[in-house]
Coordinates of C-alpha atoms in Angstrom, one line a residue:
M254 CA 8.9 -25.0 19.5
T255 CA 12.2 -22.5 20.2
D256 CA 12.0 -18.7 19.8
T257 CA 15.2 -16.9 19.8
T258 CA 16.2 -13.5 18.5
S259 CA 20.1 -14.3 18.4
A260 CA 20.6 -18.1 17.8
P261 CA 23.5 -19.9 17.7
S262 CA 24.9 -22.1 14.6
L263 CA 21.9 -24.7 14.0
K264 CA 21.5 -27.7 12.0
A265 CA 18.0 -29.1 10.5
E266 CA 16.1 -30.9 8.7
L267 CA 14.5 -28.1 7.2
A268 CA 15.2 -24.3 7.1
V269 CA 12.1 -22.3 5.5
I270 CA 13.2 -18.6 4.6
G271 CA 10.3 -16.3 5.0
A272 CA 7.6 -16.5 7.5
G273 CA 4.4 -15.5 5.7
P274 CA 1.5 -17.6 5.4
V275 CA 3.3 -20.0 2.7
G276 CA 6.6 -20.2 5.0
T277 CA 4.9 -20.3 8.5
S278 CA 2.2 -23.1 7.2
L279 CA 5.1 -25.3 5.9
A280 CA 7.3 -24.8 9.0
I281 CA 4.1 -26.0 11.3
L282 CA 3.2 -28.9 9.0
A283 CA 7.0 -30.0 8.3
A284 CA 7.7 -29.9 12.2
Q285 CA 4.0 -31.8 13.2
A286 CA 5.6 -34.5 10.6
G287 CA 8.6 -35.1 12.4
F288 CA 11.3 -33.0 10.6
Q289 CA 13.8 -31.1 12.9
T290 CA 12.9 -27.7 11.2
V291 CA 13.9 -23.9 11.7
L292 CA 11.8 -21.3 10.0
V293 CA 14.0 -17.7 10.1
D294 CA 11.5 -14.6 10.3
A295 CA 12.9 -11.1 9.4
R296 CA 10.1 -9.8 11.2
D297 CA 10.7 -7.7 14.5
P298 CA 8.4 -9.2 17.3
A299 CA 8.6 -5.7 19.3
A300 CA 7.4 -3.3 16.2
T301 CA 4.0 -3.1 15.4
P302 CA 3.4 -4.8 12.6
P303 CA 1.7 -2.5 9.5
P304 CA -1.4 -2.1 8.7
D305 CA -2.7 -4.5 6.0
T306 CA -6.1 -4.9 4.8
R307 CA -5.9 -7.6 2.3
N308 CA -8.4 -10.3 2.2
F309 CA -7.2 -14.0 0.7
A310 CA -9.7 -16.2 -1.0
I311 CA -8.7 -19.2 0.5
V312 CA -10.2 -22.4 -1.7
R313 CA -11.3 -26.0 -0.1
G314 CA -8.2 -27.4 -0.9
S315 CA -6.0 -24.8 0.9
W316 CA -8.5 -24.8 3.6
R317 CA -7.9 -28.2 4.5
L318 CA -4.2 -27.6 4.3
L319 CA -4.4 -25.2 6.9
G320 CA -7.0 -27.4 8.9
A321 CA -4.3 -29.3 9.1
A322 CA -1.9 -27.3 10.3
G323 CA -4.4 -26.7 13.0
V324 CA -5.4 -22.9 12.3
H325 CA -8.8 -23.0 12.0
P326 CA -10.0 -22.6 15.8
A327 CA -7.9 -19.2 16.0
L328 CA -9.7 -18.4 12.9
E329 CA -13.6 -18.6 13.9
G330 CA -15.7 -15.8 13.7
H331 CA -13.0 -14.0 11.0
T332 CA -14.1 -15.6 7.8
Q333 CA -17.0 -15.6 5.3
P334 CA -17.6 -18.9 3.1
L335 CA -17.6 -18.5 -0.2
M336 CA -20.5 -19.9 -1.9
G337 CA -20.5 -19.4 -5.2
L338 CA -18.6 -17.5 -8.1
E339 CA -20.1 -15.4 -10.8
A340 CA -18.3 -13.6 -13.5
I341 CA -20.3 -11.1 -16.2
D342 CA -19.2 -9.8 -19.4
G343 CA -19.5 -6.3 -19.3
G344 CA -18.3 -5.3 -22.5
R345 CA -20.9 -3.5 -24.9
H346 CA -22.3 -6.4 -27.3
W347 CA -25.5 -7.6 -28.9
M348 CA -25.6 -10.1 -26.4
G349 CA -26.4 -8.0 -23.7
A350 CA -24.4 -9.3 -20.6
P351 CA -23.4 -13.2 -20.9
S352 CA -22.4 -14.9 -17.5
V353 CA -21.8 -18.1 -15.8
L354 CA -22.1 -18.6 -11.9
F355 CA -21.5 -22.1 -10.1
G356 CA -21.5 -22.8 -6.8
T357 CA -22.3 -25.1 -4.2
D358 CA -24.4 -27.4 -5.7
D359 CA -21.9 -28.1 -9.1
L360 CA -19.5 -30.1 -6.7
P361 CA -19.4 -33.5 -6.2
E362 CA -22.3 -35.3 -4.3
D363 CA -20.3 -36.0 -1.3
A364 CA -19.5 -32.3 -1.2
Q365 CA -22.5 -30.5 -1.9
G366 CA -23.9 -27.3 0.1
E367 CA -20.0 -27.1 1.5
P368 CA -18.4 -23.8 0.7
L369 CA -15.9 -23.6 -2.3
G370 CA -14.0 -21.9 0.0
Q371 CA -13.2 -19.2 2.8
M372 CA -12.5 -15.2 2.5
V373 CA -9.8 -14.8 5.3
P374 CA -8.5 -11.5 6.5
A375 CA -4.5 -11.4 6.0
A376 CA -3.5 -9.7 9.1
A377 CA -6.1 -12.4 11.2
L378 CA -4.4 -15.4 9.1
Q379 CA -1.0 -14.7 9.8
V380 CA -1.6 -14.1 13.4
A381 CA -3.7 -17.6 13.8
L382 CA -0.6 -19.2 11.9
D383 CA 2.2 -17.4 14.1
D384 CA 0.2 -18.3 17.4
V385 CA 0.4 -22.5 16.6
A386 CA 4.3 -21.8 15.2
A387 CA 4.6 -20.9 18.7
A388 CA 3.0 -24.0 20.5
T389 CA 4.6 -26.4 17.8
P390 CA 7.2 -28.8 19.3
N391 CA 10.0 -29.8 16.7
L392 CA 10.3 -25.6 15.8
T393 CA 13.0 -23.4 16.1
W394 CA 11.6 -20.0 15.1
L395 CA 14.5 -17.3 14.3
R396 CA 12.8 -13.7 14.8
N397 CA 14.1 -10.3 13.7
T398 CA 17.0 -12.5 11.8
R399 CA 17.7 -12.1 7.8
F400 CA 19.0 -14.2 5.3
T401 CA 22.2 -13.1 3.9
G402 CA 23.6 -16.1 2.1
L403 CA 23.8 -19.8 1.1
T404 CA 26.7 -22.5 -0.1
P405 CA 25.3 -25.8 -1.2
H406 CA 27.5 -28.8 -0.1
P407 CA 26.8 -32.0 -1.0
A408 CA 24.9 -33.6 2.1
H409 CA 23.4 -29.8 3.2
A410 CA 23.0 -26.3 2.2
R411 CA 24.8 -23.7 4.9
I412 CA 23.0 -20.7 4.9
I413 CA 24.5 -17.5 6.7
L414 CA 22.8 -15.0 8.6
D415 CA 22.8 -11.4 9.2
D416 CA 24.1 -11.8 12.9
G417 CA 27.1 -14.5 11.3
H418 CA 25.4 -17.6 12.6
T419 CA 24.6 -20.2 10.1
I420 CA 22.1 -23.1 9.6
D421 CA 23.6 -26.4 8.0
A422 CA 20.0 -28.1 6.4
G423 CA 19.2 -31.2 4.3
L424 CA 16.9 -28.9 2.6
V425 CA 16.0 -25.1 2.5
A426 CA 12.6 -23.7 1.4
A427 CA 12.7 -20.5 -0.1
C428 CA 9.0 -18.7 0.6
D429 CA 11.0 -15.3 0.8
G430 CA 8.7 -13.6 -1.9
M431 CA 9.0 -12.2 -5.2
K432 CA 12.4 -10.6 -4.3
S433 CA 13.8 -13.7 -3.0
G434 CA 17.4 -14.0 -1.9
V435 CA 17.5 -17.1 -2.0
R436 CA 16.5 -17.3 -5.3
N437 CA 19.2 -14.7 -6.5
A438 CA 21.7 -16.6 -4.2
L439 CA 21.4 -19.8 -6.3
G440 CA 21.5 -17.8 -9.8
I441 CA 17.9 -18.8 -10.7
T442 CA 16.4 -16.2 -13.1
T443 CA 12.7 -15.2 -13.7
E444 CA 10.7 -14.8 -16.5
G445 CA 7.6 -12.4 -17.0
R446 CA 6.2 -9.0 -17.7
A447 CA 4.8 -5.7 -15.7
Y448 CA 0.8 -5.3 -16.8
G449 CA 1.3 -1.8 -16.8
K450 CA -1.9 -2.5 -14.5
S451 CA -2.5 -1.6 -10.8
V452 CA -5.4 -2.9 -8.3
F453 CA -7.3 -0.5 -6.4
A454 CA -8.4 -2.6 -3.7
A455 CA -10.7 -1.8 -0.2
D456 CA -13.4 -3.2 2.0
V457 CA -16.8 -1.7 1.6
K458 CA -19.9 -1.8 3.1
L459 CA -22.8 -3.2 0.7
S460 CA -26.4 -1.9 0.5
R461 CA -27.6 -5.2 -0.2
P462 CA -27.0 -8.9 0.8
H463 CA -24.0 -10.6 -0.9
N464 CA -24.7 -13.9 -0.3
G465 CA -21.6 -15.1 0.2
L466 CA -21.2 -14.6 -3.2
A467 CA -17.8 -13.9 -5.1
R468 CA -18.5 -11.6 -8.4
Q469 CA -15.9 -10.2 -11.3
L470 CA -17.4 -7.7 -13.8
F471 CA -15.2 -7.7 -16.9
T472 CA -15.4 -4.0 -18.1
P473 CA -12.9 -3.0 -21.4
E474 CA -10.7 -1.4 -19.2
G475 CA -9.9 -4.2 -16.7
P476 CA -12.0 -6.5 -14.0
F477 CA -13.6 -5.1 -11.1
A478 CA -14.7 -8.1 -8.4
T479 CA -16.2 -8.3 -5.2
L480 CA -15.4 -11.0 -2.6
P481 CA -18.1 -11.2 0.1
L482 CA -16.7 -10.3 3.9
P483 CA -18.6 -10.7 7.3
G484 CA -21.4 -8.2 8.0
N485 CA -22.2 -7.9 4.8
R486 CA -18.9 -6.4 3.4
A487 CA -16.7 -7.2 0.7
N488 CA -13.5 -6.7 -0.2
L489 CA -12.9 -4.6 -3.6
A490 CA -10.4 -5.2 -6.7
W491 CA -10.7 -3.0 -9.6
Y492 CA -8.1 -3.3 -12.3
M493 CA -6.7 0.2 -13.7
K494 CA -3.8 1.6 -15.3
T495 CA -0.5 1.6 -13.3
G496 CA -1.3 5.4 -12.1
A497 CA -4.6 5.5 -12.1
A498 CA -5.2 3.2 -8.8
E499 CA -2.8 4.9 -6.9
A500 CA -4.0 8.2 -7.5
M501 CA -7.4 6.8 -6.9
A502 CA -6.2 5.3 -3.6
A503 CA -5.0 8.7 -2.2
M504 CA -8.7 10.7 -2.6
P505 CA -11.0 11.9 0.2
V506 CA -13.2 9.2 0.8
A507 CA -16.2 11.3 -0.5
D508 CA -14.4 11.3 -3.7
I509 CA -13.5 7.9 -4.0
E510 CA -16.8 6.8 -2.8
A511 CA -19.0 9.1 -5.7
E512 CA -16.5 7.4 -8.5
L513 CA -17.4 3.6 -7.2
N514 CA -20.9 4.4 -7.2
A515 CA -21.0 6.0 -10.2
R516 CA -19.5 3.3 -12.2
F517 CA -20.8 -0.2 -10.3
A518 CA -23.8 0.7 -8.1
G519 CA -25.7 -1.2 -10.2
F520 CA -23.4 -4.2 -10.3
A521 CA -22.5 -4.0 -6.6
G522 CA -25.7 -2.0 -5.0
E523 CA -24.2 1.2 -3.0
M524 CA -20.8 1.3 -1.5
K525 CA -19.2 3.3 1.5
L526 CA -15.6 2.4 2.4
D527 CA -14.7 0.4 5.4
G528 CA -10.9 1.3 5.9
P529 CA -8.2 2.6 4.2
P530 CA -7.9 1.3 0.8
L531 CA -4.5 0.6 -0.9
A532 CA -3.4 0.2 -4.5
Y533 CA -0.5 -2.3 -5.9
A534 CA 1.0 -2.7 -9.1
L535 CA 0.3 -6.5 -11.1
H536 CA 3.3 -8.1 -12.3
L537 CA 3.9 -11.6 -14.1
Q538 CA 7.4 -13.5 -13.1
L539 CA 8.0 -17.4 -12.9
A540 CA 11.2 -18.6 -11.8
T541 CA 12.3 -20.8 -14.4
K542 CA 13.5 -23.3 -12.5
M543 CA 11.7 -24.5 -8.7
V544 CA 14.8 -26.3 -7.3
G545 CA 18.5 -25.5 -6.9
P546 CA 21.0 -27.4 -4.8
R547 CA 19.4 -28.3 -1.6
T548 CA 16.6 -25.9 -2.3
A549 CA 13.4 -25.5 -3.4
L550 CA 11.2 -22.3 -4.1
L551 CA 7.4 -21.8 -3.2
G552 CA 4.8 -19.3 -3.2
D553 CA 5.8 -15.8 -4.8
A554 CA 9.3 -16.9 -4.9
A555 CA 8.6 -19.2 -7.3
H556 CA 5.7 -17.6 -9.1
R557 CA 3.9 -14.0 -8.9
I558 CA 0.6 -14.2 -11.0
N559 CA -2.1 -12.0 -11.7
P560 CA -4.6 -11.9 -9.2
L561 CA -7.7 -12.6 -11.1
A562 CA -9.8 -15.2 -9.4
G563 CA -7.3 -15.4 -6.4
Q564 CA -5.2 -18.1 -6.8
G565 CA -1.7 -16.8 -5.9
L566 CA -1.7 -18.0 -2.7
N567 CA -3.7 -20.9 -3.2
L568 CA -0.8 -22.1 -5.5
G569 CA 1.9 -21.3 -2.7
F570 CA -0.1 -23.7 -0.2
K571 CA -0.3 -26.0 -3.3
D572 CA 3.4 -26.0 -3.1
V573 CA 3.5 -26.6 0.8
G574 CA 1.3 -29.6 0.0
A575 CA 3.3 -31.0 -2.7
L576 CA 7.0 -30.3 -0.3
I577 CA 5.5 -31.6 2.4
D578 CA 4.5 -35.2 0.2
V579 CA 7.5 -35.0 -1.0
M580 CA 9.5 -35.3 2.2
T581 CA 7.4 -37.8 3.7
E582 CA 7.4 -40.0 0.9
A583 CA 11.4 -39.9 0.8
R584 CA 12.1 -40.3 4.5
S585 CA 9.7 -43.6 4.4
V586 CA 11.4 -45.2 1.8
G587 CA 15.4 -44.2 3.7
L588 CA 15.8 -41.2 0.6
D589 CA 16.9 -38.2 1.6
P590 CA 14.4 -35.6 1.3
G591 CA 17.0 -32.9 0.1
A592 CA 18.2 -34.7 -2.3
D593 CA 18.3 -33.9 -6.2
T594 CA 15.8 -37.1 -7.2
S595 CA 13.4 -35.3 -4.3
L596 CA 13.1 -32.2 -5.4
H597 CA 12.9 -33.0 -9.4
R598 CA 10.0 -35.0 -8.3
Y599 CA 8.4 -31.8 -6.6
Q600 CA 9.7 -29.4 -9.7
Q601 CA 8.1 -32.2 -11.7
W602 CA 4.7 -31.7 -9.7
R603 CA 4.3 -28.4 -9.4
R604 CA 6.1 -26.2 -12.2
F605 CA 3.7 -27.1 -14.9
D606 CA 0.6 -26.3 -12.6
A607 CA 1.9 -23.1 -11.3
T608 CA 2.8 -22.4 -15.2
T609 CA -0.5 -23.6 -16.5
T610 CA -2.3 -21.1 -13.8
A611 CA -0.3 -18.3 -14.8
M612 CA -0.8 -18.4 -18.6
F613 CA -4.7 -18.9 -18.3
M614 CA -5.0 -15.8 -15.4
D615 CA -2.9 -14.0 -17.9
G616 CA -5.3 -14.9 -20.9
V617 CA -8.3 -14.4 -19.4
D618 CA -7.4 -11.2 -18.7
R619 CA -6.3 -10.3 -22.0
V620 CA -9.7 -11.9 -23.8
F621 CA -11.9 -10.1 -21.6
S622 CA -10.1 -6.3 -21.1
N623 CA -11.2 -5.1 -24.2
D624 CA -14.0 -4.1 -27.1
N625 CA -12.6 -6.1 -29.7
A626 CA -15.0 -7.0 -32.2
V627 CA -14.0 -10.8 -32.9
L628 CA -13.2 -11.5 -29.3
K629 CA -16.6 -10.5 -28.0
P630 CA -19.1 -12.4 -29.3
L631 CA -16.2 -15.7 -28.5
R632 CA -16.2 -15.0 -25.0
G633 CA -20.1 -14.6 -25.1
I634 CA -20.4 -17.7 -26.5
A635 CA -18.0 -19.0 -23.9
L636 CA -20.0 -18.2 -21.3
I637 CA -23.2 -18.7 -22.1
A638 CA -22.0 -22.5 -22.8
A639 CA -20.3 -22.7 -19.3
S640 CA -23.6 -21.8 -17.8
R641 CA -25.4 -24.2 -19.4
I642 CA -23.6 -27.1 -20.0
G643 CA -23.5 -29.0 -16.7
P644 CA -19.8 -31.0 -16.9
V645 CA -18.5 -27.4 -17.9
R646 CA -19.9 -25.8 -14.8
R647 CA -18.8 -28.9 -12.6
A648 CA -15.5 -28.8 -13.6
M649 CA -14.9 -25.0 -13.1
A650 CA -16.5 -25.2 -9.5
R651 CA -14.0 -28.2 -9.1
Q652 CA -10.7 -26.4 -10.3
A653 CA -11.9 -23.1 -8.4
S654 CA -12.1 -24.9 -5.2
A655 CA -8.9 -26.9 -5.6
D656 CA -11.3 -30.1 -5.3
Q657 CA -9.4 -32.3 -7.6
A658 CA -7.9 -36.0 -7.1
D659 CA -4.2 -35.3 -8.1
L660 CA -3.7 -32.8 -5.1
P661 CA -1.4 -33.2 -2.2
S662 CA -2.6 -35.5 0.1
L663 CA -3.0 -32.6 2.8
M664 CA -5.3 -31.0 0.2
R665 CA -7.9 -34.1 -0.7

């Protein structure tokens, strides 16, 4: 790996713009597959990273991809296995509180007993990926460097950096987030909406064992979720109206704990804050195309979805796995990985899954976050059926853990 803060003009088979978990994992896996790769990272290595108290639910398929990238050893001791998922309808109706619970026993026989996934602290994941990237041959890492422009050419795309240098790349991977500069430079538009909701998020200590279960209580105001962390702790997410979540995150610790326990101690047990809380607004944003000339969009640059069930980052890892498969298969038959035919295959593979997942999460939020007299019995019946019908429960377990046969090869 070449690490530089002031690089000359470069040539690469793949240039990755953005060095979060999606971009860094893609750069590592592409370099390991033999592609000359450049990673453009806006972070200043001399600066102290800002606190990041987020935790990611990394499902089995994504965990396999991270294993292929070589980060599992660096994450040892930081993760919490996900042993089951539970959803409860907390709306007020005559069915009580219908629920569904599925776990490792609902996976195929050859996988029973294995976790559905792992809870991973965001900061630990990024450090692990950075450490692997630093030791990866075939990878040039441009740090404290920002993308400023892109000009497509027939055989390559020219990337312009903020120091005036350029990269001529056969393929550009836009992993630069919801406000993607690469997407904007290509003129690719987005569709979506603001939810008018924000999430209050915090790590808490629990008064009773979580047993590795991720639990979600649907209330008329919105979901309240607890995701298990090591040491009988949990990462909680409480959906509230925009403004309310931000105001709550600014309250004194004692007041936050009092509000949490007054509302949810019956569901989660007594909770005590274990770190600073945060709040963030919810947006649905889908790029109208996932590809442009010599360019593929991945992660939040392509799709920002409702974080319900923690599928956002996992969709990004699916993008990574799919692009690696498309690149390696094109090379194996003598084709250009950055040509329109290769990029069209990537878009066909990923756009439908990303869009349907986004719409499904949006629909679940709409259906469960209310006290509608028509919807309440229907959703109650649906939860009871899902709980009692084995094939339905097993299909949900496979979907939630990204354990299907049509996944990218690194995730199977």
